DNA sequence: CTATTCCCTACGGAATTTCTAGGAAAAACA
DNA sequence: TGTTTTTCCTAGAAATTCCGTAGGGAATAG
């Protein structure tokens, strides 16, 4: 399960992704729109900033925007920054690998083989989905929903 | 990430799955073989027992065995018992659904749509893999490894 | 030089996780 | 019957992680 922190990060990033990228948004604006605890969100955006996902400017007229085009930011990147490994077990993580203390022979471990496939499935989805793609999907679904409801009148 | 508890459960179940199913194994035997904390494992097997995954007998000659054939016990079942939802967010869980407080419109939520696919990918792997399948895979890999190493001589 | 806004550290409380202790209940055996 | 073995059950200790908040410093604009 993703942490709240990670979910909030994704919510904030989706807001920024829908915005014009040279239009800065205030932390308080994002927090209000998405109904998130402001101080916590501040810390989250700071961390995203340090990791090159968003950029910021301080002072009057300051705020946050994406640091790069929305199609270059994937859900996988964000989750890794916020929560660490995508993998269900550290021993199958690519980016955050750690050996299993209990298992004597990693190569023979059947559980590991199963979890490796799970990891790949997760990584496949999350690394294959950018913010831009999620926005586009959302628009497409909204459009078909609107069409269906107007056809029903 | 799976909890230790869940990992230990899977390790114990793999041991039982490799054993003849009417041969009872002691908790202490399993704990020693897999290098697991005994008392903790005891609690885990108890929970698996309550959920119909293993069966037990007390007293001398007692112990644990699988409650049903190894091809009817899936990794998905075990993980759900031990850790709850497979899904990365409660709002996309099938068996442990909970609404997201922050998101106003669930149907419009883009994050939800992405995470729904992730959930399906995870569930697909975990529900599609039984203990029996994992054992069989392990044997197959061991056999090809042995063949390769003997061919290299 | 004042107001705004992000930056940074530290910390508090709650929840969760990872076990362990200690004994009751069942079953086998002598 | 009584002794031993083994699971069953409750309670809780210790450590860690999670979810935020407080309070002030640093940059920026006007
Ligand atoms: S090596 Fe990680 S589960 Fe066995
Ligand atoms: S509804 Fe669950 S993330 Fe939006």
Coordinates of C-alpha atoms (C1' of nucleotides) and ligand atoms in Angstrom, one line a residue:
Chain A
X1 CA 0.0 0.0 0.0
X2 CA 1.2 3.5 -0.9
X3 CA 1.7 5.9 2.0
X4 CA -0.5 9.0 2.3
X5 CA 2.5 11.0 1.5
X6 CA 2.9 9.3 -1.8
X7 CA -0.8 9.7 -2.6
X8 CA -0.7 13.4 -1.8
X9 CA 2.4 13.8 -3.9
X10 CA 0.6 12.3 -6.9
X11 CA -2.5 14.4 -6.3
X12 CA -0.4 17.6 -6.2
X13 CA 1.5 16.6 -9.3
X14 CA -1.7 15.9 -11.2
X15 CA -2.8 19.4 -10.4
X16 CA 0.4 20.8 -11.7
X17 CA 0.3 18.6 -14.8
X18 CA -3.1 20.1 -15.7
X19 CA -1.8 23.6 -15.3
X20 CA 0.2 25.6 -17.8
X21 CA 3.8 24.7 -17.0
X22 CA 5.0 28.3 -16.6
X23 CA 2.2 29.2 -14.3
X24 CA 3.3 28.8 -10.7
X25 CA 0.8 27.5 -8.1
X26 CA 1.0 28.2 -4.4
X27 CA 1.2 25.4 -1.9
X28 CA -1.9 26.7 -0.2
X29 CA -3.7 26.8 -3.5
X30 CA -2.9 23.2 -4.2
X31 CA -3.7 22.1 -0.7
X32 CA -7.1 23.8 -0.8
X33 CA -8.0 22.4 -4.2
X34 CA -7.2 18.9 -3.3
X35 CA -8.1 19.1 0.3
X36 CA -4.6 18.2 1.7
X37 CA -2.9 19.3 4.9
X38 CA -0.9 22.3 3.9
X39 CA 2.2 22.0 6.0
X40 CA 2.5 18.3 5.1
X41 CA 2.1 19.1 1.4
X42 CA 4.8 21.8 1.8
X43 CA 7.3 19.1 3.0
X44 CA 6.2 16.8 0.1
X45 CA 6.7 19.4 -2.6
X46 CA 10.1 20.3 -1.1
X47 CA 11.2 16.7 -1.5
X48 CA 9.9 16.6 -5.0
X49 CA 11.8 19.8 -5.7
X50 CA 15.0 18.3 -4.3
X51 CA 14.5 15.3 -6.6
X52 CA 14.0 17.4 -9.7
X53 CA 10.4 16.7 -10.3
X54 CA 9.1 20.2 -9.6
X55 CA 10.7 23.6 -9.6
X56 CA 9.8 26.5 -7.3
X57 CA 10.2 30.3 -6.9
X58 CA 10.0 32.0 -3.6
X59 CA 8.5 35.3 -2.5
X60 CA 5.6 37.2 -4.0
X61 CA 4.4 35.6 -7.2
X62 CA 6.2 32.4 -6.3
X63 CA 5.0 28.9 -6.2
X64 CA 5.5 25.5 -7.8
X65 CA 5.4 24.1 -11.3
X66 CA 6.6 20.8 -12.9
X67 CA 10.3 20.8 -13.5
X68 CA 9.9 19.0 -16.8
X69 CA 7.2 18.1 -19.3
X70 CA 4.5 16.0 -17.9
X71 CA 5.2 13.1 -20.2
X72 CA 8.7 12.7 -18.7
X73 CA 7.4 12.3 -15.2
X74 CA 6.2 8.8 -14.5
X75 CA 4.3 7.4 -11.5
X76 CA 7.1 5.0 -10.9
X77 CA 9.6 7.8 -10.4
X78 CA 7.3 9.6 -7.9
X79 CA 6.5 6.4 -5.9
X80 CA 10.2 5.5 -5.7
X81 CA 11.1 9.0 -4.3
X82 CA 8.3 8.9 -1.8
X83 CA 8.0 5.3 -0.7
X84 CA 11.2 3.6 -1.9
X85 CA 11.0 0.3 -3.6
X86 CA 8.1 -0.7 -5.8
X87 CA 8.9 -4.4 -5.2
X88 CA 6.9 -6.4 -2.7
X89 CA 10.2 -7.7 -1.2
X90 CA 13.5 -5.9 -1.0
X91 CA 15.3 -8.9 -2.5
X92 CA 13.5 -8.4 -5.8
X93 CA 13.9 -4.6 -5.9
X94 CA 16.0 -3.3 -8.7
X95 CA 16.6 0.2 -7.3
X96 CA 16.5 -0.6 -3.6
X97 CA 17.8 -4.2 -3.4
X98 CA 18.6 -5.8 -0.1
X99 CA 19.3 -9.4 0.6
X100 CA 16.9 -11.6 2.6
X101 CA 18.4 -12.6 5.9
X102 CA 16.4 -15.7 6.2
X103 CA 16.8 -17.2 2.8
X104 CA 19.9 -19.2 2.4
X105 CA 20.0 -19.5 -1.4
X106 CA 18.5 -16.5 -3.2
X107 CA 18.7 -18.2 -6.5
X108 CA 16.8 -21.3 -5.3
X109 CA 14.1 -19.3 -3.5
X110 CA 10.7 -19.9 -5.0
X111 CA 9.1 -17.0 -3.2
X112 CA 11.6 -14.7 -4.7
X113 CA 10.8 -15.9 -8.2
X114 CA 7.1 -15.3 -7.8
X115 CA 7.7 -11.8 -6.3
X116 CA 10.1 -10.9 -9.0
X117 CA 7.2 -11.3 -11.5
X118 CA 5.0 -9.2 -9.3
X119 CA 7.6 -6.5 -9.1
X120 CA 8.0 -6.5 -12.9
X121 CA 4.2 -6.2 -13.3
X122 CA 4.1 -3.3 -11.0
X123 CA 7.1 -1.5 -12.5
X124 CA 5.7 -2.1 -15.9
X125 CA 2.5 -0.2 -15.1
X126 CA 4.0 2.5 -13.0
X127 CA 7.0 3.2 -15.2
X128 CA 4.8 3.0 -18.2
X129 CA 2.4 5.7 -17.0
X130 CA 3.4 9.4 -17.1
X131 CA 1.5 12.3 -15.6
X132 CA 0.6 13.3 -19.1
X133 CA -0.8 10.0 -20.0
X134 CA -3.0 9.9 -16.8
X135 CA -4.3 13.4 -17.7
X136 CA -5.1 12.3 -21.2
X137 CA -6.9 9.2 -20.1
X138 CA -8.9 11.2 -17.7
X139 CA -10.0 13.6 -20.4
X140 CA -10.9 10.7 -22.7
X141 CA -13.0 9.0 -20.1
X142 CA -14.8 12.3 -19.2
X143 CA -15.6 12.9 -22.8
X144 CA -17.1 9.5 -23.4
X145 CA -19.1 9.8 -20.2
X146 CA -20.4 13.2 -21.3
X147 CA -21.4 11.8 -24.7
X148 CA -23.2 8.8 -23.1
X149 CA -25.2 11.0 -20.8
X150 CA -26.2 13.5 -23.5
X151 CA -27.2 10.6 -25.7
X152 CA -29.4 9.3 -22.9
X153 CA -31.5 12.5 -22.9
Chain B
X1 CA 6.1 -4.1 0.6
X2 CA 5.0 -7.3 2.2
X3 CA 5.4 -7.5 6.0
X4 CA 7.8 -9.9 7.6
X5 CA 4.9 -11.8 8.9
X6 CA 3.6 -12.4 5.4
X7 CA 7.0 -13.4 4.1
X8 CA 7.4 -15.9 7.0
X9 CA 4.0 -17.3 6.3
X10 CA 4.9 -17.9 2.7
X11 CA 8.2 -19.5 3.7
X12 CA 6.4 -21.8 6.2
X13 CA 3.8 -22.8 3.6
X14 CA 6.4 -23.6 1.0
X15 CA 8.0 -26.0 3.5
X16 CA 4.6 -27.6 4.1
X17 CA 3.8 -27.7 0.4
X18 CA 7.0 -29.7 -0.3
X19 CA 6.1 -32.2 2.5
X20 CA 3.8 -35.1 2.2
X21 CA 0.4 -33.6 3.2
X22 CA -0.4 -36.2 5.9
X23 CA 2.9 -35.8 7.5
X24 CA 2.7 -33.2 10.3
X25 CA 5.6 -30.8 11.0
X26 CA 6.3 -29.2 14.3
X27 CA 6.5 -25.4 14.5
X28 CA 9.9 -25.7 15.9
X29 CA 11.0 -27.9 13.0
X30 CA 9.8 -25.3 10.4
X31 CA 11.3 -22.5 12.4
X32 CA 14.6 -24.1 12.5
X33 CA 14.6 -25.1 8.8
X34 CA 13.8 -21.7 7.6
X35 CA 15.5 -19.8 10.3
X36 CA 12.4 -18.0 11.6
X37 CA 11.6 -16.8 15.1
X38 CA 9.7 -19.6 16.7
X39 CA 7.1 -17.9 18.8
X40 CA 6.3 -15.5 16.0
X41 CA 5.9 -18.3 13.6
X42 CA 3.5 -20.0 16.0
X43 CA 1.2 -17.0 15.9
X44 CA 1.4 -17.0 12.1
X45 CA 0.5 -20.6 11.7
X46 CA -2.3 -20.1 14.2
X47 CA -3.8 -17.4 12.0
X48 CA -3.4 -19.5 8.9
X49 CA -5.2 -22.3 10.7
X50 CA -8.1 -20.0 11.6
X51 CA -8.3 -19.1 8.0
X52 CA -8.4 -22.7 6.7
X53 CA -5.0 -22.6 5.0
X54 CA -3.4 -25.2 7.3
X55 CA -4.6 -27.8 9.8
X56 CA -3.1 -28.8 13.1
X57 CA -3.0 -31.5 15.7
X58 CA -1.9 -30.9 19.3
X59 CA 0.0 -33.0 21.7
X60 CA 2.6 -35.6 21.0
X61 CA 2.9 -36.4 17.4
X62 CA 1.1 -33.2 16.6
X63 CA 2.1 -30.4 14.2
X64 CA 1.0 -28.6 11.1
X65 CA 0.1 -29.6 7.5
X66 CA -1.7 -27.9 4.6
X67 CA -5.4 -28.0 5.0
X68 CA -6.0 -28.5 1.3
X69 CA -4.0 -29.5 -1.8
X70 CA -1.1 -27.1 -2.6
X71 CA -2.6 -26.2 -6.0
X72 CA -5.7 -24.7 -4.2
X73 CA -3.7 -22.3 -2.1
X74 CA -2.6 -19.2 -3.9
X75 CA -0.1 -16.5 -2.9
X76 CA -3.0 -14.0 -3.2
X77 CA -5.0 -15.8 -0.5
X78 CA -2.1 -15.8 1.9
X79 CA -1.1 -12.2 1.3
X80 CA -4.7 -11.0 1.9
X81 CA -4.9 -12.9 5.1
X82 CA -1.6 -11.6 6.4
X83 CA -1.4 -8.1 5.1
X84 CA -4.9 -7.2 3.9
X85 CA -5.4 -5.5 0.5
X86 CA -3.2 -6.3 -2.4
X87 CA -4.0 -3.0 -4.0
X88 CA -1.7 0.0 -3.8
X89 CA -4.6 2.2 -2.6
X90 CA -7.7 1.2 -0.6
X91 CA -10.0 2.8 -3.1
X92 CA -9.0 0.3 -5.8
X93 CA -9.1 -2.8 -3.5
X94 CA -11.7 -5.4 -4.4
X95 CA -11.7 -7.2 -1.1
X96 CA -10.8 -4.4 1.3
X97 CA -12.3 -1.4 -0.4
X98 CA -12.4 2.0 1.3
X99 CA -13.2 5.3 -0.1
X100 CA -10.6 8.0 -0.4
X101 CA -11.4 10.9 1.9
X102 CA -9.6 13.5 -0.2
X103 CA -10.8 12.7 -3.7
X104 CA -14.2 14.3 -4.4
X105 CA -15.2 12.3 -7.4
X106 CA -13.9 8.7 -7.4
X107 CA -15.0 8.1 -11.0
X108 CA -13.1 11.1 -12.3
X109 CA -9.9 10.4 -10.3
X110 CA -7.0 9.7 -12.7
X111 CA -4.8 8.3 -10.0
X112 CA -7.4 5.8 -9.1
X113 CA -7.5 4.6 -12.7
X114 CA -3.8 4.1 -12.9
X115 CA -3.7 2.3 -9.5
X116 CA -6.6 0.1 -10.6
X117 CA -4.4 -1.3 -13.3
X118 CA -1.6 -1.8 -10.9
X119 CA -3.9 -3.7 -8.6
X120 CA -5.1 -5.9 -11.4
X121 CA -1.6 -6.7 -12.4
X122 CA -0.6 -7.6 -8.9
X123 CA -3.8 -9.7 -8.3
X124 CA -3.2 -11.4 -11.6
X125 CA 0.2 -12.7 -10.6
X126 CA -0.6 -13.5 -7.0
X127 CA -3.9 -15.2 -7.6
X128 CA -2.5 -17.0 -10.5
X129 CA 0.3 -18.6 -8.6
X130 CA -0.4 -21.5 -6.2
X131 CA 2.0 -23.0 -3.8
X132 CA 2.1 -26.1 -6.1
X133 CA 3.0 -24.0 -9.1
X134 CA 5.8 -22.3 -7.1
X135 CA 7.2 -25.6 -6.0
X136 CA 7.1 -27.0 -9.6
X137 CA 8.8 -23.9 -11.0
X138 CA 11.5 -24.3 -8.4
X139 CA 12.2 -27.9 -9.4
X140 CA 12.2 -27.0 -13.0
X141 CA 14.8 -24.3 -12.5
X142 CA 16.9 -26.5 -10.3
X143 CA 16.9 -29.2 -13.0
X144 CA 18.0 -26.9 -15.8
X145 CA 20.7 -25.4 -13.6
X146 CA 22.0 -28.8 -12.8
X147 CA 22.0 -29.8 -16.5
X148 CA 23.8 -26.6 -17.4
X149 CA 26.5 -27.1 -14.8
X150 CA 27.0 -30.8 -15.7
X151 CA 27.2 -29.9 -19.4
X152 CA 29.9 -27.3 -18.5
X153 CA 32.2 -30.0 -17.1
Chain C
dC1 C1' 12.0 47.6 4.1
dT2 C1' 7.9 45.0 4.2
dA3 C1' 5.0 41.3 2.7
dT4 C1' 5.0 37.0 0.7
dT5 C1' 6.4 32.5 -0.2
dC6 C1' 9.2 28.7 -0.2
dC7 C1' 13.1 26.3 2.7
dC8 C1' 14.7 23.7 6.6
dT9 C1' 15.0 21.3 11.1
dA10 C1' 13.1 19.3 14.7
dC11 C1' 9.9 17.1 17.0
dG12 C1' 5.3 15.0 19.0
dG13 C1' 1.8 11.6 19.0
dA14 C1' -0.4 7.7 16.9
dA15 C1' -0.3 3.6 14.7
dT16 C1' 1.9 -0.4 13.1
dT17 C1' 5.2 -4.0 13.2
dT18 C1' 7.8 -7.5 15.2
dC19 C1' 8.3 -10.2 18.3
dT20 C1' 8.1 -12.5 23.4
dA21 C1' 6.0 -14.2 27.9
dG22 C1' 3.3 -17.1 30.2
dG23 C1' 0.0 -20.2 30.7
dA24 C1' -4.5 -23.0 29.3
dA25 C1' -6.3 -26.8 26.6
dA26 C1' -5.9 -30.9 24.0
dA27 C1' -3.7 -35.2 22.8
dA28 C1' -0.6 -39.2 23.4
dC29 C1' 1.5 -42.3 26.2
dA30 C1' 3.1 -44.9 30.4
Chain D
dT1 C1' -4.2 -41.3 36.3
dG2 C1' -0.6 -38.4 35.6
dT3 C1' 3.2 -36.7 32.7
dT4 C1' 4.9 -34.9 28.5
dT5 C1' 4.3 -32.8 24.3
dT6 C1' 2.4 -29.6 21.3
dT7 C1' -0.8 -26.3 19.8
dC8 C1' -4.0 -22.4 21.3
dC9 C1' -4.7 -17.9 23.2
dT10 C1' -4.2 -13.3 25.4
dA11 C1' -1.5 -9.7 26.6
dG12 C1' 1.9 -6.6 26.0
dA13 C1' 7.0 -4.7 25.3
dA14 C1' 10.1 -2.6 22.2
dA15 C1' 11.2 -0.6 18.0
dT16 C1' 10.0 1.6 14.0
dT17 C1' 7.3 4.1 10.8
dC18 C1' 3.8 7.3 9.6
dC19 C1' 1.4 11.6 9.6
dG20 C1' 1.5 15.5 10.4
dT21 C1' 2.8 20.5 13.0
dA22 C1' 5.7 24.3 14.9
dG23 C1' 8.7 27.8 14.4
dG24 C1' 11.7 30.4 12.2
dG25 C1' 15.3 31.4 8.3
dA26 C1' 16.2 32.8 3.4
dA27 C1' 14.9 34.5 -1.0
dT28 C1' 12.1 37.4 -3.9
dA29 C1' 9.0 41.2 -5.5
dG30 C1' 7.2 45.6 -5.0
Ligands
LIG1 S1 15.5 -14.6 -1.2 FE1 14.0 -13.0 -0.7 S2 12.3 -14.2 -0.3 FE2 13.8 -15.8 -0.5
LIG2 S1 -10.3 8.1 -5.4 FE1 -8.7 7.0 -4.5 S2 -7.0 8.1 -5.3 FE2 -8.6 9.3 -6.0

